């Protein structure tokens, strides 16, 4: 049973290619986190928002990552963070082709 | 360029298998929506919350779906809906294996 972590927050940028250059190394390090499966990086330059959708192998590893990442975001000056951890309804997700495996 | 729609809301249930039975037909109909790629169905029975993470092919089809779905949720008595549409940072998402294709 995998878990979804969804995070979003206000951010002044960078977005797009500049964001990609700034955070490529961070992205590679996320691949090494315990229980981590994948992350979709979300951004909305018009609304000055960004975030991520993650899949973790367990609730505990999702919670662990969220604690660590919340502290890291605070170091970047980002404190208005909204985060939620959900389990997945596998049967419905299978019908709608959700890529959780 | 695909778009993420993330939705979550308070819900009294059903969750799990009972939720899957109740919404299987709805799930199949979502596969037919314009621009729809996939949906992960999220749930948190302890917190009485549920929602979904969707990928749509365009911002317009994501917005269209959100309008329709918000009305449908209201018919189920669910009005406390939080929804956000984001573009995706493809370069970073590629590094962290986000399944957006």
mmCIF file with all atom_site columns, C-alpha atoms in Angstrom:
data_model
loop_
_atom_site.group_PDB
_atom_site.id
_atom_site.type_symbol
_atom_site.label_atom_id
_atom_site.label_alt_id
_atom_site.label_comp_id
_atom_site.label_asym_id
_atom_site.label_entity_id
_atom_site.label_seq_id
_atom_site.pdbx_PDB_ins_code
_atom_site.Cartn_x
_atom_site.Cartn_y
_atom_site.Cartn_z
_atom_site.occupancy
_atom_site.B_iso_or_equiv
_atom_site.pdbx_formal_charge
_atom_site.auth_seq_id
_atom_site.auth_comp_id
_atom_site.auth_asym_id
_atom_site.auth_atom_id
_atom_site.pdbx_PDB_model_num
ATOM 1   C CA . UNK A 1 1   ? 0.000   0.000  0.000   1.00 0.00 ? 1   UNK A CA 1
ATOM 2   C CA . UNK A 1 2   ? 1.623   3.221  -1.160  1.00 0.00 ? 2   UNK A CA 1
ATOM 3   C CA . UNK A 1 3   ? 0.859   6.733  0.104   1.00 0.00 ? 3   UNK A CA 1
ATOM 4   C CA . UNK A 1 4   ? 0.442   10.090 -1.608  1.00 0.00 ? 4   UNK A CA 1
ATOM 5   C CA . UNK A 1 5   ? 2.079   13.199 -0.190  1.00 0.00 ? 5   UNK A CA 1
ATOM 6   C CA . UNK A 1 6   ? 0.777   16.425 -1.701  1.00 0.00 ? 6   UNK A CA 1
ATOM 7   C CA . UNK A 1 7   ? 2.508   19.690 -0.857  1.00 0.00 ? 7   UNK A CA 1
ATOM 8   C CA . UNK A 1 8   ? 1.960   23.228 -2.084  1.00 0.00 ? 8   UNK A CA 1
ATOM 9   C CA . UNK A 1 9   ? 3.121   26.645 -0.967  1.00 0.00 ? 9   UNK A CA 1
ATOM 10  C CA . UNK A 1 10  ? 3.544   30.285 -1.952  1.00 0.00 ? 10  UNK A CA 1
ATOM 11  C CA . UNK A 1 11  ? 6.869   30.985 -3.665  1.00 0.00 ? 11  UNK A CA 1
ATOM 12  C CA . UNK A 1 12  ? 8.278   34.013 -5.478  1.00 0.00 ? 12  UNK A CA 1
ATOM 13  C CA . UNK A 1 13  ? 10.174  31.829 -7.955  1.00 0.00 ? 13  UNK A CA 1
ATOM 14  C CA . UNK A 1 14  ? 12.270  30.773 -9.743  1.00 0.00 ? 14  UNK A CA 1
ATOM 15  C CA . UNK A 1 15  ? 9.944   28.817 -12.059 1.00 0.00 ? 15  UNK A CA 1
ATOM 16  C CA . UNK A 1 16  ? 10.427  26.857 -15.273 1.00 0.00 ? 16  UNK A CA 1
ATOM 17  C CA . UNK A 1 17  ? 13.951  26.322 -16.598 1.00 0.00 ? 17  UNK A CA 1
ATOM 18  C CA . UNK A 1 18  ? 15.483  28.548 -13.934 1.00 0.00 ? 18  UNK A CA 1
ATOM 19  C CA . UNK A 1 19  ? 13.755  26.469 -11.239 1.00 0.00 ? 19  UNK A CA 1
ATOM 20  C CA . UNK A 1 20  ? 15.003  23.293 -12.917 1.00 0.00 ? 20  UNK A CA 1
ATOM 21  C CA . UNK A 1 21  ? 18.598  24.569 -12.903 1.00 0.00 ? 21  UNK A CA 1
ATOM 22  C CA . UNK A 1 22  ? 18.362  25.647 -9.257  1.00 0.00 ? 22  UNK A CA 1
ATOM 23  C CA . UNK A 1 23  ? 16.886  22.383 -7.976  1.00 0.00 ? 23  UNK A CA 1
ATOM 24  C CA . UNK A 1 24  ? 18.345  19.646 -10.228 1.00 0.00 ? 24  UNK A CA 1
ATOM 25  C CA . UNK A 1 25  ? 20.767  18.522 -7.533  1.00 0.00 ? 25  UNK A CA 1
ATOM 26  C CA . UNK A 1 26  ? 18.044  18.573 -4.891  1.00 0.00 ? 26  UNK A CA 1
ATOM 27  C CA . UNK A 1 27  ? 15.857  16.496 -7.236  1.00 0.00 ? 27  UNK A CA 1
ATOM 28  C CA . UNK A 1 28  ? 18.571  13.863 -7.596  1.00 0.00 ? 28  UNK A CA 1
ATOM 29  C CA . UNK A 1 29  ? 18.932  13.696 -3.806  1.00 0.00 ? 29  UNK A CA 1
ATOM 30  C CA . UNK A 1 30  ? 15.175  13.129 -3.399  1.00 0.00 ? 30  UNK A CA 1
ATOM 31  C CA . UNK A 1 31  ? 15.552  9.918  -5.418  1.00 0.00 ? 31  UNK A CA 1
ATOM 32  C CA . UNK A 1 32  ? 17.664  8.610  -2.530  1.00 0.00 ? 32  UNK A CA 1
ATOM 33  C CA . UNK A 1 33  ? 15.085  9.238  0.221   1.00 0.00 ? 33  UNK A CA 1
ATOM 34  C CA . UNK A 1 34  ? 13.780  6.205  2.082   1.00 0.00 ? 34  UNK A CA 1
ATOM 35  C CA . UNK A 1 35  ? 10.549  4.852  0.647   1.00 0.00 ? 35  UNK A CA 1
ATOM 36  C CA . UNK A 1 36  ? 10.500  7.359  -2.207  1.00 0.00 ? 36  UNK A CA 1
ATOM 37  C CA . UNK A 1 37  ? 8.967   6.213  -5.511  1.00 0.00 ? 37  UNK A CA 1
ATOM 38  C CA . UNK A 1 38  ? 8.362   9.348  -7.619  1.00 0.00 ? 38  UNK A CA 1
ATOM 39  C CA . UNK A 1 39  ? 7.613   13.062 -7.532  1.00 0.00 ? 39  UNK A CA 1
ATOM 40  C CA . UNK A 1 40  ? 5.784   15.340 -9.944  1.00 0.00 ? 40  UNK A CA 1
ATOM 41  C CA . UNK A 1 41  ? 7.013   18.934 -9.528  1.00 0.00 ? 41  UNK A CA 1
ATOM 42  C CA . UNK A 1 42  ? 4.125   21.414 -9.725  1.00 0.00 ? 42  UNK A CA 1
ATOM 43  C CA . UNK A 1 43  ? 4.321   25.151 -10.368 1.00 0.00 ? 43  UNK A CA 1
ATOM 44  C CA . UNK A 1 44  ? 2.043   28.117 -11.027 1.00 0.00 ? 44  UNK A CA 1
ATOM 45  C CA . UNK A 1 45  ? 4.082   31.236 -11.828 1.00 0.00 ? 45  UNK A CA 1
ATOM 46  C CA . UNK A 1 46  ? 0.929   33.394 -12.201 1.00 0.00 ? 46  UNK A CA 1
ATOM 47  C CA . UNK A 1 47  ? -0.223  32.567 -8.668  1.00 0.00 ? 47  UNK A CA 1
ATOM 48  C CA . UNK A 1 48  ? 3.322   32.390 -7.231  1.00 0.00 ? 48  UNK A CA 1
ATOM 49  C CA . UNK A 1 49  ? 2.731   28.828 -6.060  1.00 0.00 ? 49  UNK A CA 1
ATOM 50  C CA . UNK A 1 50  ? 4.632   25.586 -6.363  1.00 0.00 ? 50  UNK A CA 1
ATOM 51  C CA . UNK A 1 51  ? 4.689   22.157 -4.787  1.00 0.00 ? 51  UNK A CA 1
ATOM 52  C CA . UNK A 1 52  ? 4.857   18.469 -5.452  1.00 0.00 ? 52  UNK A CA 1
ATOM 53  C CA . UNK A 1 53  ? 2.928   15.230 -5.689  1.00 0.00 ? 53  UNK A CA 1
ATOM 54  C CA . UNK A 1 54  ? 4.881   12.282 -4.269  1.00 0.00 ? 54  UNK A CA 1
ATOM 55  C CA . UNK A 1 55  ? 4.401   8.555  -3.910  1.00 0.00 ? 55  UNK A CA 1
ATOM 56  C CA . UNK A 1 56  ? 6.016   6.844  -0.897  1.00 0.00 ? 56  UNK A CA 1
ATOM 57  C CA . UNK A 1 57  ? 6.036   3.171  -0.037  1.00 0.00 ? 57  UNK A CA 1
ATOM 58  C CA . UNK A 1 58  ? 4.716   3.633  3.507   1.00 0.00 ? 58  UNK A CA 1
ATOM 59  C CA . UNK A 1 59  ? 2.949   6.237  5.620   1.00 0.00 ? 59  UNK A CA 1
ATOM 60  C CA . UNK A 1 60  ? 5.996   6.435  7.894   1.00 0.00 ? 60  UNK A CA 1
ATOM 61  C CA . UNK A 1 61  ? 8.429   7.274  5.083   1.00 0.00 ? 61  UNK A CA 1
ATOM 62  C CA . UNK A 1 62  ? 6.003   9.897  3.734   1.00 0.00 ? 62  UNK A CA 1
ATOM 63  C CA . UNK A 1 63  ? 5.773   11.482 7.201   1.00 0.00 ? 63  UNK A CA 1
ATOM 64  C CA . UNK A 1 64  ? 9.548   11.354 7.663   1.00 0.00 ? 64  UNK A CA 1
ATOM 65  C CA . UNK A 1 65  ? 10.135  13.058 4.327   1.00 0.00 ? 65  UNK A CA 1
ATOM 66  C CA . UNK A 1 66  ? 7.500   15.706 5.065   1.00 0.00 ? 66  UNK A CA 1
ATOM 67  C CA . UNK A 1 67  ? 9.183   16.610 8.370   1.00 0.00 ? 67  UNK A CA 1
ATOM 68  C CA . UNK A 1 68  ? 12.573  16.912 6.722   1.00 0.00 ? 68  UNK A CA 1
ATOM 69  C CA . UNK A 1 69  ? 11.239  18.800 3.697   1.00 0.00 ? 69  UNK A CA 1
ATOM 70  C CA . UNK A 1 70  ? 9.210   21.252 5.807   1.00 0.00 ? 70  UNK A CA 1
ATOM 71  C CA . UNK A 1 71  ? 12.412  22.204 7.617   1.00 0.00 ? 71  UNK A CA 1
ATOM 72  C CA . UNK A 1 72  ? 14.271  22.536 4.316   1.00 0.00 ? 72  UNK A CA 1
ATOM 73  C CA . UNK A 1 73  ? 11.549  24.757 2.855   1.00 0.00 ? 73  UNK A CA 1
ATOM 74  C CA . UNK A 1 74  ? 11.752  26.941 5.974   1.00 0.00 ? 74  UNK A CA 1
ATOM 75  C CA . UNK A 1 75  ? 15.463  27.400 5.282   1.00 0.00 ? 75  UNK A CA 1
ATOM 76  C CA . UNK A 1 76  ? 14.460  28.714 1.841   1.00 0.00 ? 76  UNK A CA 1
ATOM 77  C CA . UNK A 1 77  ? 12.098  31.141 3.623   1.00 0.00 ? 77  UNK A CA 1
ATOM 78  C CA . UNK A 1 78  ? 8.997   29.130 2.693   1.00 0.00 ? 78  UNK A CA 1
ATOM 79  C CA . UNK A 1 79  ? 6.804   28.652 5.748   1.00 0.00 ? 79  UNK A CA 1
ATOM 80  C CA . UNK A 1 80  ? 3.247   28.812 4.386   1.00 0.00 ? 80  UNK A CA 1
ATOM 81  C CA . UNK A 1 81  ? 3.203   25.117 3.454   1.00 0.00 ? 81  UNK A CA 1
ATOM 82  C CA . UNK A 1 82  ? 0.068   23.017 2.988   1.00 0.00 ? 82  UNK A CA 1
ATOM 83  C CA . UNK A 1 83  ? 0.742   19.284 3.066   1.00 0.00 ? 83  UNK A CA 1
ATOM 84  C CA . UNK A 1 84  ? -1.482  16.230 3.193   1.00 0.00 ? 84  UNK A CA 1
ATOM 85  C CA . UNK A 1 85  ? -0.741  12.516 3.300   1.00 0.00 ? 85  UNK A CA 1
ATOM 86  C CA . UNK A 1 86  ? -3.354  10.158 1.889   1.00 0.00 ? 86  UNK A CA 1
ATOM 87  C CA . UNK A 1 87  ? -3.712  6.458  1.384   1.00 0.00 ? 87  UNK A CA 1
ATOM 88  C CA . UNK A 1 88  ? -4.906  5.342  -2.028  1.00 0.00 ? 88  UNK A CA 1
ATOM 89  C CA . UNK A 1 89  ? -8.090  3.641  -3.100  1.00 0.00 ? 89  UNK A CA 1
ATOM 90  C CA . UNK A 1 90  ? -6.392  1.015  -5.264  1.00 0.00 ? 90  UNK A CA 1
ATOM 91  C CA . UNK A 1 91  ? -9.496  -0.389 -6.946  1.00 0.00 ? 91  UNK A CA 1
ATOM 92  C CA . UNK A 1 92  ? -10.719 2.991  -8.176  1.00 0.00 ? 92  UNK A CA 1
ATOM 93  C CA . UNK A 1 93  ? -7.182  4.098  -9.046  1.00 0.00 ? 93  UNK A CA 1
ATOM 94  C CA . UNK A 1 94  ? -6.747  0.981  -11.174 1.00 0.00 ? 94  UNK A CA 1
ATOM 95  C CA . UNK A 1 95  ? -9.908  1.828  -13.143 1.00 0.00 ? 95  UNK A CA 1
ATOM 96  C CA . UNK A 1 96  ? -8.624  5.349  -13.876 1.00 0.00 ? 96  UNK A CA 1
ATOM 97  C CA . UNK A 1 97  ? -5.073  4.202  -14.718 1.00 0.00 ? 97  UNK A CA 1
ATOM 98  C CA . UNK A 1 98  ? -3.343  5.955  -11.818 1.00 0.00 ? 98  UNK A CA 1
ATOM 99  C CA . UNK A 1 99  ? 0.390   5.109  -11.975 1.00 0.00 ? 99  UNK A CA 1
ATOM 100 C CA . UNK A 1 100 ? 1.042   3.913  -8.443  1.00 0.00 ? 100 UNK A CA 1
ATOM 101 C CA . UNK A 1 101 ? 3.101   0.798  -9.145  1.00 0.00 ? 101 UNK A CA 1
ATOM 102 C CA . UNK B 2 1   ? 2.482   20.222 -21.512 1.00 0.00 ? 1   UNK B CA 1
ATOM 103 C CA . UNK B 2 2   ? 0.162   18.388 -19.129 1.00 0.00 ? 2   UNK B CA 1
ATOM 104 C CA . UNK B 2 3   ? -1.486  19.838 -16.015 1.00 0.00 ? 3   UNK B CA 1
ATOM 105 C CA . UNK B 2 4   ? -2.068  18.509 -12.508 1.00 0.00 ? 4   UNK B CA 1
ATOM 106 C CA . UNK B 2 5   ? -5.416  18.930 -10.820 1.00 0.00 ? 5   UNK B CA 1
ATOM 107 C CA . UNK B 2 6   ? -5.330  18.202 -7.083  1.00 0.00 ? 6   UNK B CA 1
ATOM 108 C CA . UNK B 2 7   ? -8.585  18.080 -5.156  1.00 0.00 ? 7   UNK B CA 1
ATOM 109 C CA . UNK B 2 8   ? -9.349  17.249 -1.541  1.00 0.00 ? 8   UNK B CA 1
ATOM 110 C CA . UNK B 2 9   ? -12.370 17.634 0.701   1.00 0.00 ? 9   UNK B CA 1
ATOM 111 C CA . UNK B 2 10  ? -14.023 16.534 3.923   1.00 0.00 ? 10  UNK B CA 1
ATOM 112 C CA . UNK B 2 11  ? -16.176 13.440 3.513   1.00 0.00 ? 11  UNK B CA 1
ATOM 113 C CA . UNK B 2 12  ? -17.954 11.143 5.958   1.00 0.00 ? 12  UNK B CA 1
ATOM 114 C CA . UNK B 2 13  ? -17.263 8.078  3.797   1.00 0.00 ? 13  UNK B CA 1
ATOM 115 C CA . UNK B 2 14  ? -17.613 5.495  2.397   1.00 0.00 ? 14  UNK B CA 1
ATOM 116 C CA . UNK B 2 15  ? -13.907 4.610  2.201   1.00 0.00 ? 15  UNK B CA 1
ATOM 117 C CA . UNK B 2 16  ? -11.958 1.576  1.002   1.00 0.00 ? 16  UNK B CA 1
ATOM 118 C CA . UNK B 2 17  ? -13.825 -1.263 -0.662  1.00 0.00 ? 17  UNK B CA 1
ATOM 119 C CA . UNK B 2 18  ? -17.211 0.291  0.028   1.00 0.00 ? 18  UNK B CA 1
ATOM 120 C CA . UNK B 2 19  ? -16.042 3.498  -1.677  1.00 0.00 ? 19  UNK B CA 1
ATOM 121 C CA . UNK B 2 20  ? -14.749 1.455  -4.605  1.00 0.00 ? 20  UNK B CA 1
ATOM 122 C CA . UNK B 2 21  ? -18.116 -0.271 -5.014  1.00 0.00 ? 21  UNK B CA 1
ATOM 123 C CA . UNK B 2 22  ? -20.005 3.024  -4.794  1.00 0.00 ? 22  UNK B CA 1
ATOM 124 C CA . UNK B 2 23  ? -17.851 4.881  -7.323  1.00 0.00 ? 23  UNK B CA 1
ATOM 125 C CA . UNK B 2 24  ? -16.697 2.233  -9.829  1.00 0.00 ? 24  UNK B CA 1
ATOM 126 C CA . UNK B 2 25  ? -19.145 3.412  -12.459 1.00 0.00 ? 25  UNK B CA 1
ATOM 127 C CA . UNK B 2 26  ? -18.214 7.051  -11.857 1.00 0.00 ? 26  UNK B CA 1
ATOM 128 C CA . UNK B 2 27  ? -14.542 6.083  -12.201 1.00 0.00 ? 27  UNK B CA 1
ATOM 129 C CA . UNK B 2 28  ? -15.200 4.473  -15.582 1.00 0.00 ? 28  UNK B CA 1
ATOM 130 C CA . UNK B 2 29  ? -17.006 7.614  -16.740 1.00 0.00 ? 29  UNK B CA 1
ATOM 131 C CA . UNK B 2 30  ? -14.026 9.798  -15.736 1.00 0.00 ? 30  UNK B CA 1
ATOM 132 C CA . UNK B 2 31  ? -11.911 7.876  -18.247 1.00 0.00 ? 31  UNK B CA 1
ATOM 133 C CA . UNK B 2 32  ? -14.120 9.387  -20.961 1.00 0.00 ? 32  UNK B CA 1
ATOM 134 C CA . UNK B 2 33  ? -13.637 13.033 -19.922 1.00 0.00 ? 33  UNK B CA 1
ATOM 135 C CA . UNK B 2 34  ? -11.960 15.325 -22.443 1.00 0.00 ? 34  UNK B CA 1
ATOM 136 C CA . UNK B 2 35  ? -8.206  15.640 -21.929 1.00 0.00 ? 35  UNK B CA 1
ATOM 137 C CA . UNK B 2 36  ? -8.160  13.139 -19.049 1.00 0.00 ? 36  UNK B CA 1
ATOM 138 C CA . UNK B 2 37  ? -5.033  10.996 -18.661 1.00 0.00 ? 37  UNK B CA 1
ATOM 139 C CA . UNK B 2 38  ? -5.206  9.428  -15.194 1.00 0.00 ? 38  UNK B CA 1
ATOM 140 C CA . UNK B 2 39  ? -6.454  9.820  -11.629 1.00 0.00 ? 39  UNK B CA 1
ATOM 141 C CA . UNK B 2 40  ? -5.127  8.578  -8.302  1.00 0.00 ? 40  UNK B CA 1
ATOM 142 C CA . UNK B 2 41  ? -7.980  8.319  -5.776  1.00 0.00 ? 41  UNK B CA 1
ATOM 143 C CA . UNK B 2 42  ? -6.886  9.530  -2.332  1.00 0.00 ? 42  UNK B CA 1
ATOM 144 C CA . UNK B 2 43  ? -8.553  8.835  1.011   1.00 0.00 ? 43  UNK B CA 1
ATOM 145 C CA . UNK B 2 44  ? -7.968  9.335  4.719   1.00 0.00 ? 44  UNK B CA 1
ATOM 146 C CA . UNK B 2 45  ? -10.688 7.614  6.770   1.00 0.00 ? 45  UNK B CA 1
ATOM 147 C CA . UNK B 2 46  ? -9.152  8.804  10.082  1.00 0.00 ? 46  UNK B CA 1
ATOM 148 C CA . UNK B 2 47  ? -9.381  12.453 9.059   1.00 0.00 ? 47  UNK B CA 1
ATOM 149 C CA . UNK B 2 48  ? -12.619 12.019 7.063   1.00 0.00 ? 48  UNK B CA 1
ATOM 150 C CA . UNK B 2 49  ? -10.953 13.346 3.941   1.00 0.00 ? 49  UNK B CA 1
ATOM 151 C CA . UNK B 2 50  ? -10.712 12.183 0.351   1.00 0.00 ? 50  UNK B CA 1
ATOM 152 C CA . UNK B 2 51  ? -9.777  13.559 -3.031  1.00 0.00 ? 51  UNK B CA 1
ATOM 153 C CA . UNK B 2 52  ? -7.841  12.934 -6.182  1.00 0.00 ? 52  UNK B CA 1
ATOM 154 C CA . UNK B 2 53  ? -4.699  13.695 -8.147  1.00 0.00 ? 53  UNK B CA 1
ATOM 155 C CA . UNK B 2 54  ? -5.381  14.017 -11.880 1.00 0.00 ? 54  UNK B CA 1
ATOM 156 C CA . UNK B 2 55  ? -3.369  14.589 -15.026 1.00 0.00 ? 55  UNK B CA 1
ATOM 157 C CA . UNK B 2 56  ? -5.057  16.462 -17.891 1.00 0.00 ? 56  UNK B CA 1
ATOM 158 C CA . UNK B 2 57  ? -3.664  17.237 -21.326 1.00 0.00 ? 57  UNK B CA 1
ATOM 159 C CA . UNK B 2 58  ? -4.398  20.979 -21.144 1.00 0.00 ? 58  UNK B CA 1
ATOM 160 C CA . UNK B 2 59  ? -5.192  23.656 -18.590 1.00 0.00 ? 59  UNK B CA 1
ATOM 161 C CA . UNK B 2 60  ? -8.594  24.176 -20.230 1.00 0.00 ? 60  UNK B CA 1
ATOM 162 C CA . UNK B 2 61  ? -9.667  20.526 -19.908 1.00 0.00 ? 61  UNK B CA 1
ATOM 163 C CA . UNK B 2 62  ? -8.509  20.497 -16.262 1.00 0.00 ? 62  UNK B CA 1
ATOM 164 C CA . UNK B 2 63  ? -10.564 23.637 -15.565 1.00 0.00 ? 63  UNK B CA 1
ATOM 165 C CA . UNK B 2 64  ? -13.582 22.230 -17.389 1.00 0.00 ? 64  UNK B CA 1
ATOM 166 C CA . UNK B 2 65  ? -13.431 19.001 -15.389 1.00 0.00 ? 65  UNK B CA 1
ATOM 167 C CA . UNK B 2 66  ? -13.012 20.895 -12.115 1.00 0.00 ? 66  UNK B CA 1
ATOM 168 C CA . UNK B 2 67  ? -16.144 22.979 -12.795 1.00 0.00 ? 67  UNK B CA 1
ATOM 169 C CA . UNK B 2 68  ? -18.189 19.877 -13.593 1.00 0.00 ? 68  UNK B CA 1
ATOM 170 C CA . UNK B 2 69  ? -16.773 17.865 -10.680 1.00 0.00 ? 69  UNK B CA 1
ATOM 171 C CA . UNK B 2 70  ? -17.316 20.668 -8.154  1.00 0.00 ? 70  UNK B CA 1
ATOM 172 C CA . UNK B 2 71  ? -21.000 20.701 -9.098  1.00 0.00 ? 71  UNK B CA 1
ATOM 173 C CA . UNK B 2 72  ? -21.174 16.908 -8.855  1.00 0.00 ? 72  UNK B CA 1
ATOM 174 C CA . UNK B 2 73  ? -19.536 16.932 -5.408  1.00 0.00 ? 73  UNK B CA 1
ATOM 175 C CA . UNK B 2 74  ? -22.084 19.547 -4.286  1.00 0.00 ? 74  UNK B CA 1
ATOM 176 C CA . UNK B 2 75  ? -24.852 17.128 -5.321  1.00 0.00 ? 75  UNK B CA 1
ATOM 177 C CA . UNK B 2 76  ? -23.237 14.589 -2.946  1.00 0.00 ? 76  UNK B CA 1
ATOM 178 C CA . UNK B 2 77  ? -23.378 17.273 -0.216  1.00 0.00 ? 77  UNK B CA 1
ATOM 179 C CA . UNK B 2 78  ? -19.631 17.970 -0.450  1.00 0.00 ? 78  UNK B CA 1
ATOM 180 C CA . UNK B 2 79  ? -19.019 21.712 -0.633  1.00 0.00 ? 79  UNK B CA 1
ATOM 181 C CA . UNK B 2 80  ? -15.799 22.235 1.332   1.00 0.00 ? 80  UNK B CA 1
ATOM 182 C CA . UNK B 2 81  ? -13.587 21.473 -1.672  1.00 0.00 ? 81  UNK B CA 1
ATOM 183 C CA . UNK B 2 82  ? -9.986  22.613 -2.069  1.00 0.00 ? 82  UNK B CA 1
ATOM 184 C CA . UNK B 2 83  ? -8.718  22.377 -5.641  1.00 0.00 ? 83  UNK B CA 1
ATOM 185 C CA . UNK B 2 84  ? -5.592  23.598 -7.405  1.00 0.00 ? 84  UNK B CA 1
ATOM 186 C CA . UNK B 2 85  ? -4.419  23.351 -10.999 1.00 0.00 ? 85  UNK B CA 1
ATOM 187 C CA . UNK B 2 86  ? -0.683  23.405 -11.629 1.00 0.00 ? 86  UNK B CA 1
ATOM 188 C CA . UNK B 2 87  ? 1.608   23.166 -14.614 1.00 0.00 ? 87  UNK B CA 1
ATOM 189 C CA . UNK B 2 88  ? 4.492   20.761 -14.291 1.00 0.00 ? 88  UNK B CA 1
ATOM 190 C CA . UNK B 2 89  ? 8.220   21.370 -14.189 1.00 0.00 ? 89  UNK B CA 1
ATOM 191 C CA . UNK B 2 90  ? 9.109   18.682 -16.725 1.00 0.00 ? 90  UNK B CA 1
ATOM 192 C CA . UNK B 2 91  ? 12.883  18.725 -16.246 1.00 0.00 ? 91  UNK B CA 1
ATOM 193 C CA . UNK B 2 92  ? 12.714  18.193 -12.482 1.00 0.00 ? 92  UNK B CA 1
ATOM 194 C CA . UNK B 2 93  ? 9.839   15.716 -12.829 1.00 0.00 ? 93  UNK B CA 1
ATOM 195 C CA . UNK B 2 94  ? 11.920  13.679 -15.256 1.00 0.00 ? 94  UNK B CA 1
ATOM 196 C CA . UNK B 2 95  ? 14.763  13.469 -12.717 1.00 0.00 ? 95  UNK B CA 1
ATOM 197 C CA . UNK B 2 96  ? 12.405  12.180 -10.017 1.00 0.00 ? 96  UNK B CA 1
ATOM 198 C CA . UNK B 2 97  ? 10.585  9.734  -12.355 1.00 0.00 ? 97  UNK B CA 1
ATOM 199 C CA . UNK B 2 98  ? 7.181   11.426 -12.198 1.00 0.00 ? 98  UNK B CA 1
ATOM 200 C CA . UNK B 2 99  ? 4.810   9.478  -14.507 1.00 0.00 ? 99  UNK B CA 1
ATOM 201 C CA . UNK B 2 100 ? 3.389   12.287 -16.639 1.00 0.00 ? 100 UNK B CA 1
ATOM 202 C CA . UNK B 2 101 ? 3.630   10.691 -20.092 1.00 0.00 ? 101 UNK B CA 1
#
